[in-house]
GROMACS .gro file of C-alpha atoms in nm:
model
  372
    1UNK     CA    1  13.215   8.932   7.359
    2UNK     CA    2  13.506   8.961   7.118
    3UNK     CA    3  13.749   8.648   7.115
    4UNK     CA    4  14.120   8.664   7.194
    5UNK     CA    5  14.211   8.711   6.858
    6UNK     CA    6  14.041   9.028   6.812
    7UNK     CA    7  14.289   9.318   6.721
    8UNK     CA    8  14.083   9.618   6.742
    9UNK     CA    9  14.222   9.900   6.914
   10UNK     CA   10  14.269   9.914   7.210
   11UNK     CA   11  14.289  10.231   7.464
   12UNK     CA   12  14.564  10.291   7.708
   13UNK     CA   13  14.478  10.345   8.055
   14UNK     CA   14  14.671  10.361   8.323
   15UNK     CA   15  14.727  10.038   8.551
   16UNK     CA   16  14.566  10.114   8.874
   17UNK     CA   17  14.679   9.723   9.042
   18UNK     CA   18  14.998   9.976   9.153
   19UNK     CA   19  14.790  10.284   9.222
   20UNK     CA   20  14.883  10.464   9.510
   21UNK     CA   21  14.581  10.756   9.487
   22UNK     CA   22  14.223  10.660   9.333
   23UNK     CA   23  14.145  10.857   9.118
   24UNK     CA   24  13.774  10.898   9.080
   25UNK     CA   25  13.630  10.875   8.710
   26UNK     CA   26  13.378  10.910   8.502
   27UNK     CA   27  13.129  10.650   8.364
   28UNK     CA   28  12.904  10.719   8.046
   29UNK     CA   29  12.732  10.447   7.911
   30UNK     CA   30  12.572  10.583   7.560
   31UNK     CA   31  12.289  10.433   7.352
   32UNK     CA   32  12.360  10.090   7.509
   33UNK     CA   33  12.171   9.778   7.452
   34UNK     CA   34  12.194   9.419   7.522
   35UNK     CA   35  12.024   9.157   7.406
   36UNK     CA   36  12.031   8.747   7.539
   37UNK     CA   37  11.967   8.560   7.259
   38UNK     CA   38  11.623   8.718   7.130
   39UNK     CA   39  11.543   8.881   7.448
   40UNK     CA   40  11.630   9.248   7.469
   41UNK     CA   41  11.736   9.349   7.869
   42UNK     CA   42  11.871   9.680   7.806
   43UNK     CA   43  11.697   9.871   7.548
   44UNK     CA   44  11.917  10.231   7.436
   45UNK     CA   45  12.054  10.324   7.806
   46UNK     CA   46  12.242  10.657   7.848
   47UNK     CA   47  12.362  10.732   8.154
   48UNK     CA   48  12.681  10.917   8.279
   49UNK     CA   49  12.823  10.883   8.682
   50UNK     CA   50  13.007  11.163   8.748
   51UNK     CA   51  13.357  11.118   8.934
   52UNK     CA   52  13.339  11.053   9.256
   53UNK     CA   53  12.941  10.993   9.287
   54UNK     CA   54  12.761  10.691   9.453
   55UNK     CA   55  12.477  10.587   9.176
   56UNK     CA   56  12.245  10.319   9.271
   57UNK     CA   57  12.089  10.137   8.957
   58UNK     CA   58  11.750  10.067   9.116
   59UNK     CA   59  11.464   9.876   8.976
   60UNK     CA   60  11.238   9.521   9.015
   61UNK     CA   61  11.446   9.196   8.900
   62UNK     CA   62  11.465   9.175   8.546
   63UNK     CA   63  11.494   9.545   8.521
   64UNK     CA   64  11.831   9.522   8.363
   65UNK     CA   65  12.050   9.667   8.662
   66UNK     CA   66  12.289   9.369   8.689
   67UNK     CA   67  12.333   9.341   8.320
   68UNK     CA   68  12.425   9.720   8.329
   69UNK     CA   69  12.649   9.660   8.601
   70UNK     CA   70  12.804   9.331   8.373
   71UNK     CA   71  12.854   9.512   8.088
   72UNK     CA   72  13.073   9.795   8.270
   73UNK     CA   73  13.261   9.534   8.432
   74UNK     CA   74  13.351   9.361   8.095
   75UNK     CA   75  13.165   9.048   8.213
   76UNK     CA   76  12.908   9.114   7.897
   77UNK     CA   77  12.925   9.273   7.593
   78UNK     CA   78  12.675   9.496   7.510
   79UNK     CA   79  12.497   9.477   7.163
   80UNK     CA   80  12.482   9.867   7.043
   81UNK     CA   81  12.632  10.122   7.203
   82UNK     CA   82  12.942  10.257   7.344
   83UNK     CA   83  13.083  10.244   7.748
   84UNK     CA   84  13.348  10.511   7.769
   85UNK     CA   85  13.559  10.647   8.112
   86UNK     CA   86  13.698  10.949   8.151
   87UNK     CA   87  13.542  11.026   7.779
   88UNK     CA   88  13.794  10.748   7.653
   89UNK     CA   89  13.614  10.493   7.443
   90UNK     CA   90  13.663  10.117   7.619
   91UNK     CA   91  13.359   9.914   7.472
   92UNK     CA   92  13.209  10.026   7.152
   93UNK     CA   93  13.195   9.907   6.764
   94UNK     CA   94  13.568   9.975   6.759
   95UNK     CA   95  13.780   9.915   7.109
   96UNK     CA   96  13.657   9.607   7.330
   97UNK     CA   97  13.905   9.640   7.674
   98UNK     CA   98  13.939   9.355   7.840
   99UNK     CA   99  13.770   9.328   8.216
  100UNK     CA  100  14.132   9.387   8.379
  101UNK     CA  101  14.259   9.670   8.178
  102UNK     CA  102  13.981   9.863   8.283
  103UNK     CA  103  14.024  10.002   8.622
  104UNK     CA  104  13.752   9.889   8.695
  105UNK     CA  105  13.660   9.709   9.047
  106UNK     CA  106  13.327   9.453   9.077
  107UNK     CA  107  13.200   9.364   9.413
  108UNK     CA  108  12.987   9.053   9.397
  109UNK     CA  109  12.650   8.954   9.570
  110UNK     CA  110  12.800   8.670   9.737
  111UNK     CA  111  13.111   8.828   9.857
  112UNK     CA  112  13.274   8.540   9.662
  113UNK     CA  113  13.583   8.529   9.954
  114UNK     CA  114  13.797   8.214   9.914
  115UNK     CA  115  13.746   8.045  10.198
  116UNK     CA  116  14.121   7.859  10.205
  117UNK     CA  117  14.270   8.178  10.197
  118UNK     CA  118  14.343   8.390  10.533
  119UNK     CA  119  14.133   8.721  10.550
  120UNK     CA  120  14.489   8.937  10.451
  121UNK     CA  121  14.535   8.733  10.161
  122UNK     CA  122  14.188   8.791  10.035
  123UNK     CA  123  14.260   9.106  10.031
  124UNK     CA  124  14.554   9.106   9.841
  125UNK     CA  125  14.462   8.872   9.604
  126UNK     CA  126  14.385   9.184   9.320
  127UNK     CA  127  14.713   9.326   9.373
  128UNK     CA  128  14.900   9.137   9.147
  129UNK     CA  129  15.100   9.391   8.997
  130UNK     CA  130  15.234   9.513   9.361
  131UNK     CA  131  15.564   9.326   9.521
  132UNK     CA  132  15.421   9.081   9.827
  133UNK     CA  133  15.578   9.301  10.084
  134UNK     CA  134  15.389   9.607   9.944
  135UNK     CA  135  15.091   9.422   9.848
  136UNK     CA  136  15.042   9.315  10.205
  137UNK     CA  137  15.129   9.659  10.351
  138UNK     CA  138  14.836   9.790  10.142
  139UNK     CA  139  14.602   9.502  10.236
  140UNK     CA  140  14.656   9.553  10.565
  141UNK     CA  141  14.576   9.896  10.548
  142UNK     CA  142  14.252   9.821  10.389
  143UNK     CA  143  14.141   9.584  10.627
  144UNK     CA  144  14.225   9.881  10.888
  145UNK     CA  145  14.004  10.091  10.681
  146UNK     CA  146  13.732   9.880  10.724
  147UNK     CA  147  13.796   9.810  11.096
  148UNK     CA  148  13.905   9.418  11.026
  149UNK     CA  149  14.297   9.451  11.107
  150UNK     CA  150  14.269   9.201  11.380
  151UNK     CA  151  14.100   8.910  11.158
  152UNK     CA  152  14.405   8.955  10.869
  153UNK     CA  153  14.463   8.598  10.985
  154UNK     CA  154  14.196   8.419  11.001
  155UNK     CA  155  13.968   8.287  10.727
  156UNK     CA  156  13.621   8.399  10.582
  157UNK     CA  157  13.394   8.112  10.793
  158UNK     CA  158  13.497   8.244  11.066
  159UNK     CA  159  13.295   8.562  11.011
  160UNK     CA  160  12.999   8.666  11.031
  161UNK     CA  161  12.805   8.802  10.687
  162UNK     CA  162  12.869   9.167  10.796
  163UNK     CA  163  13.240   9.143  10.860
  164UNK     CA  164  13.249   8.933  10.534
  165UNK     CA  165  13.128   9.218  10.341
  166UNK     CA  166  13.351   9.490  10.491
  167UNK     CA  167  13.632   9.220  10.389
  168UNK     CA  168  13.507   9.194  10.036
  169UNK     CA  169  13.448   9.589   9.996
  170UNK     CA  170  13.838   9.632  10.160
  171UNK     CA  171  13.941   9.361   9.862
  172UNK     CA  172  13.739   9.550   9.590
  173UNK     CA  173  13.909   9.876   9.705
  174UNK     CA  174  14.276   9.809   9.765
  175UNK     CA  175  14.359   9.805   9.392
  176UNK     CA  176  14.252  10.169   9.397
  177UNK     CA  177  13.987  10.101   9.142
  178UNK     CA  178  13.883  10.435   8.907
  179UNK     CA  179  13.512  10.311   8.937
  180UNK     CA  180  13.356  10.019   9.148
  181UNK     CA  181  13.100   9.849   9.109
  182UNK     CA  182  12.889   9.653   9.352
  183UNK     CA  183  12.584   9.427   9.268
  184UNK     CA  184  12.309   9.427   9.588
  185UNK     CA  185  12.633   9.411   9.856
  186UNK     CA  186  12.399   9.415  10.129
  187UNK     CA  187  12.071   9.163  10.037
  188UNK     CA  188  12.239   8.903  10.207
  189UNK     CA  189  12.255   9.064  10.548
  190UNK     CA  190  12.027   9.015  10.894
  191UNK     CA  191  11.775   9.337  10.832
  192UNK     CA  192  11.920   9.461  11.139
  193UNK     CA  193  12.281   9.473  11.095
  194UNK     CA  194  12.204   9.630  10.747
  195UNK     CA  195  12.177   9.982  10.871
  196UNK     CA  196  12.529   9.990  11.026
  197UNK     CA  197  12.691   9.820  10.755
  198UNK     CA  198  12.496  10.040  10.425
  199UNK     CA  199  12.622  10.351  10.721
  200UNK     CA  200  12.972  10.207  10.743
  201UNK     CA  201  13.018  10.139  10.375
  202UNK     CA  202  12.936  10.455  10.260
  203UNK     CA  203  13.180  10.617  10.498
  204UNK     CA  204  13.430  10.402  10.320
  205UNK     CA  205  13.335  10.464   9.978
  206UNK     CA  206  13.368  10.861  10.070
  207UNK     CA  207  13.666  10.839  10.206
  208UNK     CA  208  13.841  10.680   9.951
  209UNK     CA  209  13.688  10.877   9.677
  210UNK     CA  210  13.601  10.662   9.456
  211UNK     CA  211  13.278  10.644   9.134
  212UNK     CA  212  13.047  10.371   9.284
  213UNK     CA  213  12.783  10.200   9.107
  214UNK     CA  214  12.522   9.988   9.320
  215UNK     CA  215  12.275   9.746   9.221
  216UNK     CA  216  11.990   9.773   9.442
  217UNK     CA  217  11.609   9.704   9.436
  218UNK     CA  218  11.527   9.853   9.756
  219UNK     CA  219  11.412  10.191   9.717
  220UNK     CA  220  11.436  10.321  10.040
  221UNK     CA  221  11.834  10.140  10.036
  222UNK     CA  222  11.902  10.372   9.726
  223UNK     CA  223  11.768  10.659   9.883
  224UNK     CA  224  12.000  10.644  10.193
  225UNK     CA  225  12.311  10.572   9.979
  226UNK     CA  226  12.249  10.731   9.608
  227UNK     CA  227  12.359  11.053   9.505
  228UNK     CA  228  12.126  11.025   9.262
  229UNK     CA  229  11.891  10.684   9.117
  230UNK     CA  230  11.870  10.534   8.816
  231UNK     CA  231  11.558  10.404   8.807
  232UNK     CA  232  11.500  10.101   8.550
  233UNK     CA  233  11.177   9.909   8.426
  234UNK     CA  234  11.191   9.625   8.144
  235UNK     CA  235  11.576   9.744   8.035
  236UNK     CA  236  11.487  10.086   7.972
  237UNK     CA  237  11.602  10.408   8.219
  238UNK     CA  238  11.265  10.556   8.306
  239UNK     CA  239  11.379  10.812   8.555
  240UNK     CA  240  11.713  10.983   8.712
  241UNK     CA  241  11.772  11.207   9.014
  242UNK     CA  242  11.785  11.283   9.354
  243UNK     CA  243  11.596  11.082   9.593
  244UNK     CA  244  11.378  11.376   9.617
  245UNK     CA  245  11.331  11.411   9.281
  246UNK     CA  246  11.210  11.055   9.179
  247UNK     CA  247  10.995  11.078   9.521
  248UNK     CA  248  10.866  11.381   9.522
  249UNK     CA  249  10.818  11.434   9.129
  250UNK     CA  250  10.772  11.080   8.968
  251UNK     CA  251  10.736  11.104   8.651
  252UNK     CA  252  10.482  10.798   8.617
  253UNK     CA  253  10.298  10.569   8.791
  254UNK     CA  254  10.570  10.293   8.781
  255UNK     CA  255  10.858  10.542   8.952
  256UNK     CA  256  10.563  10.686   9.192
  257UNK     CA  257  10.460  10.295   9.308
  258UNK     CA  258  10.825  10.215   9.362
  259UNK     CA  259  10.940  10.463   9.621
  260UNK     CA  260  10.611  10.469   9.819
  261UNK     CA  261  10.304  10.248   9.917
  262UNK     CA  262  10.015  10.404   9.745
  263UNK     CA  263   9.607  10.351   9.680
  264UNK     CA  264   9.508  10.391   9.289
  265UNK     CA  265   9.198  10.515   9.183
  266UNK     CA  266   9.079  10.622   8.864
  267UNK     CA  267   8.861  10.922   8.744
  268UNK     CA  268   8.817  11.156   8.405
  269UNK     CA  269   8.958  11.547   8.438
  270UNK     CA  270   8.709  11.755   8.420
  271UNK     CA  271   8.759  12.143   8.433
  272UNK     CA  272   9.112  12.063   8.570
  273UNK     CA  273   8.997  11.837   8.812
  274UNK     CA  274   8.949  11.484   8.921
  275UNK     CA  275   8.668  11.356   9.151
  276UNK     CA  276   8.704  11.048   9.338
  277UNK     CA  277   8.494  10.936   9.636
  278UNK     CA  278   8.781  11.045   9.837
  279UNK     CA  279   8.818  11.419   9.723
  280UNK     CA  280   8.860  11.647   9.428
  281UNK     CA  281   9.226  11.664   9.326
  282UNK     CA  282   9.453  11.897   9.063
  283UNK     CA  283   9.478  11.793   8.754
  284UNK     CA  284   9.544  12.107   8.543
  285UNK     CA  285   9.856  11.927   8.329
  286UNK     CA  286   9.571  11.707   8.207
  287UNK     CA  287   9.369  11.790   7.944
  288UNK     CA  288   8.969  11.753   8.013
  289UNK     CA  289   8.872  11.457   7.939
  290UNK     CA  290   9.141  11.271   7.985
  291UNK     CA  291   9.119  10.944   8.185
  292UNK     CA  292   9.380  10.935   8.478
  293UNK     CA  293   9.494  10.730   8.763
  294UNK     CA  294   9.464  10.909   9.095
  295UNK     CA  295   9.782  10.787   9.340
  296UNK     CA  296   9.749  10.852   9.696
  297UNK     CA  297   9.999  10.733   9.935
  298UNK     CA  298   9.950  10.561  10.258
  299UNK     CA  299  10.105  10.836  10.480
  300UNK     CA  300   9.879  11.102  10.283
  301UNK     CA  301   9.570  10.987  10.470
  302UNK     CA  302   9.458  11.072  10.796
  303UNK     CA  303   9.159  10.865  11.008
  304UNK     CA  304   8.951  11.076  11.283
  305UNK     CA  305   8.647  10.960  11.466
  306UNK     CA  306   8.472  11.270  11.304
  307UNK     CA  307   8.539  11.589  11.166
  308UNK     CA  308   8.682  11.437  10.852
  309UNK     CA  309   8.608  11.476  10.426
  310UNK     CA  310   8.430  11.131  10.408
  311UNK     CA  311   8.272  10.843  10.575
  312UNK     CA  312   8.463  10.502  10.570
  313UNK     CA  313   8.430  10.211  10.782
  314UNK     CA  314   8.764  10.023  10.971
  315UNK     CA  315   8.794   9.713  10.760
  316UNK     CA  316   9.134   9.570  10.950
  317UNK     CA  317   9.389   9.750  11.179
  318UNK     CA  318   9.709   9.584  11.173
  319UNK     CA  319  10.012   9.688  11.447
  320UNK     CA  320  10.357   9.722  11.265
  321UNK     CA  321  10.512   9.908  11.614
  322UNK     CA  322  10.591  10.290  11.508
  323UNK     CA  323  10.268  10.288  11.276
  324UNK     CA  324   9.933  10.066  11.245
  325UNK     CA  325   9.798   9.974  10.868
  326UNK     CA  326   9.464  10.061  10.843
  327UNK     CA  327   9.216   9.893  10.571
  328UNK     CA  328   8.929  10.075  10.516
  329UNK     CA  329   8.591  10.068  10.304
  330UNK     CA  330   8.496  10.415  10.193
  331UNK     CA  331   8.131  10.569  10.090
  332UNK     CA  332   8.142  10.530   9.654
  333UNK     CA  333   8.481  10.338   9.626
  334UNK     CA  334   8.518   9.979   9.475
  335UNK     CA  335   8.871   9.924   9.609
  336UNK     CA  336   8.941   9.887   9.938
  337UNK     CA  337   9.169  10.225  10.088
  338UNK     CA  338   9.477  10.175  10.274
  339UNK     CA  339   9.610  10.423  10.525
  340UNK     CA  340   9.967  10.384  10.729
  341UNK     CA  341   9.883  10.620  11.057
  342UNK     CA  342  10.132  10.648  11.306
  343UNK     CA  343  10.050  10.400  11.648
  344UNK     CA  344   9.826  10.439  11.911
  345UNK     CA  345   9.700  10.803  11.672
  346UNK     CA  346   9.332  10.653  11.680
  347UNK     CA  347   9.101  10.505  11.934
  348UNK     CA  348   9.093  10.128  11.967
  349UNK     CA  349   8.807   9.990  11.872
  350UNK     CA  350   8.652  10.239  11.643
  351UNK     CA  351   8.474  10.078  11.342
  352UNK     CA  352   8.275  10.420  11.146
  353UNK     CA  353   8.563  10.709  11.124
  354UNK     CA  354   8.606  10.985  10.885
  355UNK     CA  355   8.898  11.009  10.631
  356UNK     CA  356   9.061  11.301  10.501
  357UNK     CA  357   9.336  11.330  10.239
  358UNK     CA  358   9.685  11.616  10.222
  359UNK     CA  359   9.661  11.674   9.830
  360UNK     CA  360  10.068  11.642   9.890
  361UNK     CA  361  10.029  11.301   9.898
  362UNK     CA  362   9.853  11.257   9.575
  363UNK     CA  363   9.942  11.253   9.218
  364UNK     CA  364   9.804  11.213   8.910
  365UNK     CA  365   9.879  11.043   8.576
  366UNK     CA  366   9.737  11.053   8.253
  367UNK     CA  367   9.669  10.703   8.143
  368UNK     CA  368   9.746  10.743   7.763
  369UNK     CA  369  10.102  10.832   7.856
  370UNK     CA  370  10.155  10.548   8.098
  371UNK     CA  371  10.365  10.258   7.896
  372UNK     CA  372  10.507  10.094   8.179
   0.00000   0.00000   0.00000
């Protein structure tokens, strides 16, 4: 990161600590890298959030996300590359913008609230370019915003972790931030307040208008919130889109694992096709010959006593309360077949069944072009 003696250039953006409107922008990372020490984590990223969208950078740890989220924050400095908003230049070979001159907000993991301060003063604690008696008319309109007016006075222990994060998301917000960023805001929550909350937030984030940017690694989290997903493997961006998109048309294995529980198989194409012992599947955008990997998912599979494509045997039934997980041993397969069928769908007790598969719940990849 450049020292503070380094006089390069420096763009002029408006300060938005004294905002009165957000104004939503737009984020373009191009050709970025980063490297710790000789470890690369973010190999040649482009990626551009347009104004006013909700992006979720999605992806295992060590995918990169946080880093990403870092470097647009100021917190790192990439190693190639340029970060530009609104199409103005603010991290690149020649500009380096300091974290605060940015406009840009950051919403940690931890809420990091101080816990002498009062709830209100929280709040306010960005606004440091406002007068007190405006800074705490505008921080108590964004605890209002986030329905936490009547806690302005007291202090963060006295919360629970929900009402903590609608405190830190009303801090990250009330300095009217151009873009803001928030890294996994909701992994620290009680699964069942996390709903409400994800529900609540987004509200908020609409409402005010502003570019987000969340850090997420649960797929089905990005797919409630995300305008579109950034999907990341090993620092690299291996797929973008609409939930639909990366669910419905991975574009490999990796992206097709992540957003659904799936069996593997393997097979050659042959005349367009694929046999495995649990059917014959499509695979004309393989040439013949090819060796693939067959990907069924778990909700693509249906169990009958009879009547059904092939023979398997009930290995383990497991309840889960709106579904039971099936394991199951099938005629000519080596790997055992899973199979999520909703409850109380098949007779107790039955051990031989039939299985039979919906060809829209399979996919297949062409091993050779699988590097992640």
């Amino acid at each position: 990161m450049p020292s503070e003696t380094d006089v390069r250039p420096q763009p002029q953006i408006p300060d938005r600590h004294a905002a009165g409107v957000t104004f939503a922008a737009r984020l373009a990372f191009e050709n970025v890298s980063h490297c710790y020490g000789s470890r690369q984590t973010i190999r040649d990223v482009s990626l551009e959030i347009e104004p006013g969208e909700v992006m979720c950078l999605l992806g295992p740890s060590g995918s990169g996300k946080t880093t990403l989220l870092r470097i647009a924050a100021g917190i790192e400095a990439q190693s190639s590359g340029r970060l530009l908003l609104n199409g103005r230049e603010i991290a690149g070979p020649n500009v380096y913008l300091p974290p605060e001159k940015r406009g840009i907000g950051l919403m940690f993991q931890d809420f990091a609230l101080f816990p002498h301060m009062t709830v209100l003063d929280n709040v306010r604690y960005g606004l440091t370019a406002v007068p007190k008696a405006d800074a705490l008319k505008q921080a108590m309109h964004a605890l209002e915003r986030v329905g936490l007016a009547h806690y302005a006075d007291k202090h963060p222990h006295l919360l629970s972790g929900g009402e903590q994060q609608r405190v830190a998301l009303a801090r990250a917000l009330v300095p009217r931030p151009a873009v803001l960023l928030m890294d996994e805001p909701f992994s620290g929550l009680d699964s069942r307040l996390k709903d409400s909350i994800r529900a609540d937030t987004l509200a908020i984030l609409r409402e005010a208008r502003v570019t987000a940017v969340i850090v997420t690694h649960d797929a089905e989290e990005a797919m409630r919130m995300a305008d579109r997903i950034a999907l990341l493997k090993d620092g690299r961006l291996v797929q973008l889109g609409s939930s639909e998109d990366l669910y419905r048309r991975p574009q490999s294995l990796f992206a097709a694992a992540f957003f659904s529980e799936i069996n593997q198989l393997e097979g050659i194409v042959r005349d367009g096709a694929v046999r495995t012992p649990l059917g014959t599947f499509s695979a004309r955008h393989v040439a013949d010959g090819k060796p693939v990997d067959v990907v069924i998912r778990l909700s693509g599979i249906t169990i009958s006593e009879k009547g059904g494509a092939v023979q398997a045997r009930v290995l383990s039934r497991r309840f889960l309360g709106i579904a039971d997980l099936f394991t199951l041993a099938v005629d000519g397969c080596d790997v055992q077949i899973r199979a999520r069928i909703r409850a109380d769908l098949v007779p107790a007790g039955l051990r031989d069944v039939t299985v039979s598969v919906n060809e829209r719940d399979t996919l297949v990849f062409e091993k050779a072009t699988i590097s992640d």
